[in-house]
Short mmCIF file of C-alpha atoms in Angstrom, two decimals:
data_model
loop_
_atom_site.label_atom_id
_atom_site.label_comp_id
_atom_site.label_asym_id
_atom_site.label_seq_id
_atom_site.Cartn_x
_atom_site.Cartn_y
_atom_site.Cartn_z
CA UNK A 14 105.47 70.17 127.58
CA UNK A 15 106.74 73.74 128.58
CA UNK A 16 110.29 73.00 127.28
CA UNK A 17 108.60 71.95 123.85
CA UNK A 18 106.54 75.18 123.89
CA UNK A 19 109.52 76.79 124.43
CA UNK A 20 111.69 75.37 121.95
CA UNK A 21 108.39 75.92 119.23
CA UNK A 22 108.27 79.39 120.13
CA UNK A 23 112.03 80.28 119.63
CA UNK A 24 112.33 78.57 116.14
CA UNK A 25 109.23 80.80 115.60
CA UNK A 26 110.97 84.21 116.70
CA UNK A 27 113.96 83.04 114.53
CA UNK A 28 112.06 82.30 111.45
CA UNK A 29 110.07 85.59 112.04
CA UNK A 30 113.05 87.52 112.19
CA UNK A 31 114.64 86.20 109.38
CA UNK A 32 111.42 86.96 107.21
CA UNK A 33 110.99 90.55 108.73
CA UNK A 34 115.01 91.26 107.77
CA UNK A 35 114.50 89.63 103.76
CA UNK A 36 111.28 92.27 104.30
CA UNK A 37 113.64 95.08 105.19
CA UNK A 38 116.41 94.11 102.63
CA UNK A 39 113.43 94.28 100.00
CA UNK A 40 112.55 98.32 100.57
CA UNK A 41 115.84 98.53 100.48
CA UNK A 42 116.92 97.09 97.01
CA UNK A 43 113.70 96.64 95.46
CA UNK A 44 114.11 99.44 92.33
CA UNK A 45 110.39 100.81 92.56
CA UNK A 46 107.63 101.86 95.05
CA UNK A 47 105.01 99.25 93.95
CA UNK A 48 108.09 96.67 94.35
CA UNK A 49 109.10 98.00 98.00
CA UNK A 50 105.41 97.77 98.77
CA UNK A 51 105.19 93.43 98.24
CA UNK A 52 108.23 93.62 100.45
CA UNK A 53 106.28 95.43 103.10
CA UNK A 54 102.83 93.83 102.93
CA UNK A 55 103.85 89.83 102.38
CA UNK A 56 107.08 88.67 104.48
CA UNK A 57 106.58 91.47 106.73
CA UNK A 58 103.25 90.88 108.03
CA UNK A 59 104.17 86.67 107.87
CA UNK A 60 107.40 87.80 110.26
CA UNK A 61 105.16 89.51 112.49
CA UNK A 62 102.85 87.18 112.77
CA UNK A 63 105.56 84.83 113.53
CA UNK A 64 107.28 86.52 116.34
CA UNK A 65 103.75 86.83 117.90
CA UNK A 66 103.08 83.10 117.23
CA UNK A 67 106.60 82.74 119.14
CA UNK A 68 106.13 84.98 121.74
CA UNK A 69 102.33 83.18 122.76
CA UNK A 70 104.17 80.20 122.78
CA UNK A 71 106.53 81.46 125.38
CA UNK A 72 104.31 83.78 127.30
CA UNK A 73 101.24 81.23 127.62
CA UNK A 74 99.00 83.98 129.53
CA UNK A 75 95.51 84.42 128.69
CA UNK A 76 95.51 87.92 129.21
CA UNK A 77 99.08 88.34 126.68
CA UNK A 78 97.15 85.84 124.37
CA UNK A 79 94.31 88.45 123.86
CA UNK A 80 97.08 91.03 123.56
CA UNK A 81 98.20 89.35 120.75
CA UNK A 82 95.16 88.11 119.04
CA UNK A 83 94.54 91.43 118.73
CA UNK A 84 98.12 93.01 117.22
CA UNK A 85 97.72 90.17 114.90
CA UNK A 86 94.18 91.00 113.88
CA UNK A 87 95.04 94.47 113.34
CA UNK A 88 98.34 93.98 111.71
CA UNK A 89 96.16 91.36 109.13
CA UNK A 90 93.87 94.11 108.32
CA UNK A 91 95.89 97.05 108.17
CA UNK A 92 98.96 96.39 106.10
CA UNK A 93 97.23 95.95 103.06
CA UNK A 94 95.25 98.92 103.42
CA UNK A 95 98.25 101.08 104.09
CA UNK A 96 100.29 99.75 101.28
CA UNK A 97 97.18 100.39 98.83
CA UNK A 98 97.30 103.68 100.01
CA UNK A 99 100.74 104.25 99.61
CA UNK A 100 100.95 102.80 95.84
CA UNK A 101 97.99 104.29 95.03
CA UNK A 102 99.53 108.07 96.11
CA UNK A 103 102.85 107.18 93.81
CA UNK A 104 100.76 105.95 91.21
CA UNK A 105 98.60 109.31 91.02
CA UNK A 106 101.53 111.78 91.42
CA UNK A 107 103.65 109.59 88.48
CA UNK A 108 106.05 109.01 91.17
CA UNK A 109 106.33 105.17 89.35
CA UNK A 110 109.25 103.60 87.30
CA UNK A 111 107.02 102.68 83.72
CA UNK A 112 109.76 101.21 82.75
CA UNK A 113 109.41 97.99 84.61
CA UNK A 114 106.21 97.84 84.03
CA UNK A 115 105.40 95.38 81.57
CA UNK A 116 101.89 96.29 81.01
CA UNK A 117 99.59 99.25 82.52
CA UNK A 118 96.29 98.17 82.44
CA UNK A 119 95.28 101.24 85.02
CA UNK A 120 97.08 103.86 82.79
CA UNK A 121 94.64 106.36 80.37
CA UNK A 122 91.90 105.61 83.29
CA UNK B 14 96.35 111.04 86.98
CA UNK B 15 92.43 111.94 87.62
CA UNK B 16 91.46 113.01 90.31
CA UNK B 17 88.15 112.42 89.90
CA UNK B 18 87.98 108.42 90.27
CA UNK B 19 84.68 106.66 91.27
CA UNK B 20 86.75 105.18 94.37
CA UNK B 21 87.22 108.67 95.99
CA UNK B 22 83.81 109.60 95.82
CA UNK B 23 82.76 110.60 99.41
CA UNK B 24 79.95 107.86 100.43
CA UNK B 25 76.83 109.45 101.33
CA UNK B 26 75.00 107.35 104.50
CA UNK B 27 71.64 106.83 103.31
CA UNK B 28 71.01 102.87 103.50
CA UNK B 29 70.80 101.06 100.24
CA UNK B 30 72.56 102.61 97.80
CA UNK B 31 73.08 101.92 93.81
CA UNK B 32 76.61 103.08 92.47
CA UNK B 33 75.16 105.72 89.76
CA UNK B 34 77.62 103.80 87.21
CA UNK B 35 75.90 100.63 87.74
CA UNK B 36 72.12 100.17 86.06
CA UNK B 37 70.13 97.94 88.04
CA UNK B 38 68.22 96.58 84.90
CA UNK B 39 71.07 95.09 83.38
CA UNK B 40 70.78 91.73 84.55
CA UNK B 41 72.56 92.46 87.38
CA UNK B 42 70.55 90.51 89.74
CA UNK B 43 72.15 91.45 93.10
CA UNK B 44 70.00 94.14 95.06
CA UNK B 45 72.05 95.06 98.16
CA UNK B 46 69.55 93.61 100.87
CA UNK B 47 67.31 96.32 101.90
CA UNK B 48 68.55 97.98 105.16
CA UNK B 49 65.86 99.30 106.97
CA UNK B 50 66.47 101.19 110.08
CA UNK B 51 66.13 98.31 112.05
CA UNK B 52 68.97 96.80 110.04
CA UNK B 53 70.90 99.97 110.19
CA UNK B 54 70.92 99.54 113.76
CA UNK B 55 71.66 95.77 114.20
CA UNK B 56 74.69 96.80 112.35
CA UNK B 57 75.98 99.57 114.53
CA UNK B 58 74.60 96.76 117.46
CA UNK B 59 76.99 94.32 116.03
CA UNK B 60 79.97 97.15 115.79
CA UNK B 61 79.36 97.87 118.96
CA UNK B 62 80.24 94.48 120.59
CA UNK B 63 82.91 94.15 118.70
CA UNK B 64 84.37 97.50 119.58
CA UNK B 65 83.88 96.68 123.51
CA UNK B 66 85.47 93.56 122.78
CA UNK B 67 88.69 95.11 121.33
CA UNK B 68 88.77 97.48 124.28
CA UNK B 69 88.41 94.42 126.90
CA UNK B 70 91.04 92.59 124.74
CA UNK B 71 93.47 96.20 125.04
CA UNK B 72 92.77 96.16 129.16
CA UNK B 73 93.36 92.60 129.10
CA UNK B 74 90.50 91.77 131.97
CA UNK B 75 87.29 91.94 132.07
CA UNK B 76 85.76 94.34 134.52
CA UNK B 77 82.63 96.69 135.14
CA UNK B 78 84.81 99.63 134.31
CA UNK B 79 86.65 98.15 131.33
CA UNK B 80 82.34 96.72 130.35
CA UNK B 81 81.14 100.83 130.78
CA UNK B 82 84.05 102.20 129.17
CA UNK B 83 84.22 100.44 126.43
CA UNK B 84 80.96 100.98 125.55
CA UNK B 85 81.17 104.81 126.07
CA UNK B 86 84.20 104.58 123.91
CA UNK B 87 82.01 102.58 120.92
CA UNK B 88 79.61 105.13 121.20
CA UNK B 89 81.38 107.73 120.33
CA UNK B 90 83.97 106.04 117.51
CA UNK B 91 79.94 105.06 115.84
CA UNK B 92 78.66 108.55 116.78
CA UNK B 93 81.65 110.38 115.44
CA UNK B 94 83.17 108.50 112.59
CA UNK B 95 80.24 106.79 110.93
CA UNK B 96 81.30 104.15 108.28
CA UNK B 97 79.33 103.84 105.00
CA UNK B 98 76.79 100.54 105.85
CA UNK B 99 78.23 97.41 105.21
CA UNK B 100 75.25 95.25 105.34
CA UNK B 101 76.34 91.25 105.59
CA UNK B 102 73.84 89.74 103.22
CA UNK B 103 75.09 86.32 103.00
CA UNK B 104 75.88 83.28 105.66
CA UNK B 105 79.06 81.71 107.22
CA UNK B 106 79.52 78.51 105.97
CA UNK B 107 82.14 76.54 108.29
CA UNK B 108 84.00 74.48 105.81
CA UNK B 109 84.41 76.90 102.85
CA UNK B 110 85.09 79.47 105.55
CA UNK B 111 88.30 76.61 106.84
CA UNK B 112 89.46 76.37 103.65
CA UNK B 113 89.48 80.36 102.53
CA UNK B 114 91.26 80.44 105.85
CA UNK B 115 93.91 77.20 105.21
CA UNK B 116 94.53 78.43 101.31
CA UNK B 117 95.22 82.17 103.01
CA UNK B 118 97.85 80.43 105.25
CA UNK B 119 99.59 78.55 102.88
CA UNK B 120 99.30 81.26 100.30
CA UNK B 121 100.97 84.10 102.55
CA UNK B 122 103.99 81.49 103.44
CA UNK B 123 104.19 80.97 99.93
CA UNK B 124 104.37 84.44 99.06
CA UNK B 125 106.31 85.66 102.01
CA UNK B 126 109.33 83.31 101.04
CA UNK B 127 108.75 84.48 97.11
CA UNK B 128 109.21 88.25 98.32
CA UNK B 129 111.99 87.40 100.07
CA UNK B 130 113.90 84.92 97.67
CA UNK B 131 113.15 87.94 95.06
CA UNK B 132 114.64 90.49 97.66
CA UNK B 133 118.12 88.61 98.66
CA UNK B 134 118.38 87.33 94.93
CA UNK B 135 122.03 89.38 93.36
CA UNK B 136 121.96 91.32 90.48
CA UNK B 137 118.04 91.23 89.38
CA UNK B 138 115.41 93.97 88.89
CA UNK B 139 112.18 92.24 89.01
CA UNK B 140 109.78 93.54 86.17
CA UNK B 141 106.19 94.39 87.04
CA UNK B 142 102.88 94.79 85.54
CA UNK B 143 99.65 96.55 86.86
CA UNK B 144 96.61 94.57 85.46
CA UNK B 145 92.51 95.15 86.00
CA UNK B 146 90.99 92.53 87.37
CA UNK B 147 87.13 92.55 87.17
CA UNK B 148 85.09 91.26 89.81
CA UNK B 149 81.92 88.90 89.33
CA UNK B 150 80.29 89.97 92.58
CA UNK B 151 80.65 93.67 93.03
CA UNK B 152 79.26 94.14 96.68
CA UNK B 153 81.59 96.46 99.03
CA UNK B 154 82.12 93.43 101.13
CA UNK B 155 83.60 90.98 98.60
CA UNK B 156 85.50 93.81 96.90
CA UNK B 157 87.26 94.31 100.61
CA UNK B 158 87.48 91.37 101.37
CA UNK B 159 89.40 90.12 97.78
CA UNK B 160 91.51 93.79 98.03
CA UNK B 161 92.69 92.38 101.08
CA UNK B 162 93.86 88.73 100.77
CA UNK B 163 95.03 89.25 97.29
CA UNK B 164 97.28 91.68 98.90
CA UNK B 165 98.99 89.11 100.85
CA UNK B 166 99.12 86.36 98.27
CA UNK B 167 101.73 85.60 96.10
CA UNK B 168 102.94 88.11 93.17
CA UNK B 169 99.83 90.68 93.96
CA UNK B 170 99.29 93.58 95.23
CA UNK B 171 96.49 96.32 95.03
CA UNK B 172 96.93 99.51 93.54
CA UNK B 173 93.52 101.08 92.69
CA UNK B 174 90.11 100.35 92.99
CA UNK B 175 87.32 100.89 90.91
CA UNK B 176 84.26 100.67 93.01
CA UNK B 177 81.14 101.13 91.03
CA UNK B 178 82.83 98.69 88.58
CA UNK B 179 83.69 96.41 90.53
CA UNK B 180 87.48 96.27 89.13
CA UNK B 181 90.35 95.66 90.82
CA UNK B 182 93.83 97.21 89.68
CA UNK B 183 96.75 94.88 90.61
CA UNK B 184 100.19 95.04 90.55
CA UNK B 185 102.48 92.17 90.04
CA UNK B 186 105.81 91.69 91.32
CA UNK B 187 108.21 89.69 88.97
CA UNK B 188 106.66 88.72 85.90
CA UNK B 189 108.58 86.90 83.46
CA UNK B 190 106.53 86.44 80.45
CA UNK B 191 102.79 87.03 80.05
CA UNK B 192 102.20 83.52 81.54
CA UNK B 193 103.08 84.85 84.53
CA UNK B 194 100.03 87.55 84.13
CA UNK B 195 97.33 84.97 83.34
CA UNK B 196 98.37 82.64 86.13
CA UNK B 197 97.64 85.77 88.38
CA UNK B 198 94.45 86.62 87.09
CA UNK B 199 93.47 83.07 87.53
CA UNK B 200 94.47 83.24 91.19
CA UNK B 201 92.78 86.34 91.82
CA UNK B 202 89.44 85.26 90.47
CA UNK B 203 90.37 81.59 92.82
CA UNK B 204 90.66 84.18 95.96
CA UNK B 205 87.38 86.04 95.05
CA UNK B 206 85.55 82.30 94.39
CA UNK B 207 86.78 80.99 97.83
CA UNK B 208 85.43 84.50 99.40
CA UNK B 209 82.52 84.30 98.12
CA UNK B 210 81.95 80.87 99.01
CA UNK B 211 82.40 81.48 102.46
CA UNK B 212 80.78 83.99 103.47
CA UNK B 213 78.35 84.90 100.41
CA UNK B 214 74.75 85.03 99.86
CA UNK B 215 73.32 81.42 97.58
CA UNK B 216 72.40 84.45 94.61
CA UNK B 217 76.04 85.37 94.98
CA UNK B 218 77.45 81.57 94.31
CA UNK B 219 75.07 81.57 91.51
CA UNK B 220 76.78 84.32 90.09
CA UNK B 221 79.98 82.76 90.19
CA UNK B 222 79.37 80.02 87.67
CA UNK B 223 77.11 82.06 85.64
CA UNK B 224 79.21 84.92 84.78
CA UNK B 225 82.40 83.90 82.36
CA UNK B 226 85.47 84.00 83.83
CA UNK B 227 87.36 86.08 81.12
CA UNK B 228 85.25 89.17 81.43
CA UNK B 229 87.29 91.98 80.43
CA UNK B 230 87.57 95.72 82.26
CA UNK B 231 84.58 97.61 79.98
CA UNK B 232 87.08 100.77 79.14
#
């Protein structure tokens, strides 16, 4: 049972890394703010999650577990919000590429 | 840009509130429910708990010290940064609630390995797009609520928010053709029907079916 658990949660901290260093090699190439911002948000809060998941599976302690209930709860609802924010301030101060924008629904509002 | 958007207007605390944009007459059948100060403070009640929860959770024991000081902590994060009222006018319902929640899964593996396959993929500069997306059901709730999962499905992302209209401004990584744009307007509206499902009032539902899907931004 524990060896399973503990086999689960490394192929869990693997897969999380992997998806938290595509996230990182995202901001890095991605041409454009709003791009560099899906890198952040999706595979970055997925590998997080992950590593968590991995890390509860070796850990097993309540006390940890509520630990990281609670990073993951946060992380969940935070992300999002800080990546609107941080689109939304390049948006506003023209700071994005309209050239790979196919259309701009938002622009002339 | 403006600097005068409807989203940055500062939110005055003052119980039920109609967005000056919106006229109340026009059929839009969806009075917030009317907080009273009782309501006002089941509300704060209900942040409360969950606030001394969160500070149990951080301790990682519960304890008479870790019950008192959470709650002296909640007191003052309500006393001293009050939050416009969010009033929760609908009910949990259990299955739709299990399958917003399975859909979100699968949705932010799905999109996770679609970031990532567009990130490691040589030589390409993905195109975007930033589309409005109106809502049917313009409560603060649902509009969180969507802002947030559609951030963390595939392809989406939020940039702006138009509050009193209840539109959403989205931007979409990698779009190949204006297929690609419809498909993600679909799946927004499929995020805000499974929200609203779950946790929304039966007038709310109603509203779903009612109002056509293809609504367009009013500007």
């Amino acid at each position: 049972m524990g060896a399973i658990a503990d086999w689960l949660g490394g192929a869990c901290l693997l897969a999380g890394a992997l998806l938290s260093l595509a996230a990182g090699i995202g901001v890095l190439r991605f041409p454009d703010v709003l791009d560099r911002m899906h890198a952040a948000t999706k595979p970055q809060v997925l590998g997080v999650l992950l590593l968590l998941l991995g890390l509860a599976l070796r850990l097993r302690t309540p006390s940890d577990l509520g630990m990281i209930v609670l990073v993951a709860v946060f992380q969940l609802a935070t992300a999002p919000v800080a990546a609107q924010m941080i689109g939304r301030a390049a948006y506003r101060s023209g700071r994005v590429d309209r050239d790979l924008l196919d259309t701009d629904e938002l622009a002339g509002r | 840009m403006t600097d005068d958007l409807p989203a940055d207007r500062p939110v005055r605390d003052d119980g039920p509130r109609v967005p000056a944009g919106r006229p109340a007459a026009a059929g839009d059948g969806l009075p917030q429910p009317a907080v009273g100060r009782g309501g006002r403070r089941r509300d704060q009640a209900v942040a409360l708990g969950w606030l001394v929860a969160v500070w149990i959770l951080l301790w990682g024991g519960l304890s008479w010290a870790n019950l008192l000081g959470g709650l002296v902590v909640g007191t003052a994060v309500l006393l001293f940064f009050p939050l416009p009222p969010v009033t929760f006018g609908g009910r949990l319902r259990p299955g739709a609630l299990l399958t917003l929640a399975v859909t979100f899964v699968g949705e932010l593996v799905s999109a996770s390995v679609h970031v990532a396959a567009v990130a490691v993929r040589p030589g390409c500069r993905p195109r975007g797009a930033i589309i409005a997306v109106p809502l049917r059901v313009r409560t603060d709730l649902n509009l969180a609520l969507t802002a947030e999962v559609i951030s963390l499905v595939p392809g989406t992302l939020i940039v702006e928010v138009d509050r009193d209209q209840g539109v959403l401004y989205v931007h979409v990584l990698d779009v190949r053709g204006p297929e690609d744009l419809t498909s993600s307007r679909k799946r927004i509206l499929a995020v805000e029907r499974r929200i609203v499902r779950a946790v929304g009032s039966p007038d709310e539902i109603r509203r779903l079916r009612t109002e056509p899907v293809d609504r367009r931004s009013p500007s």
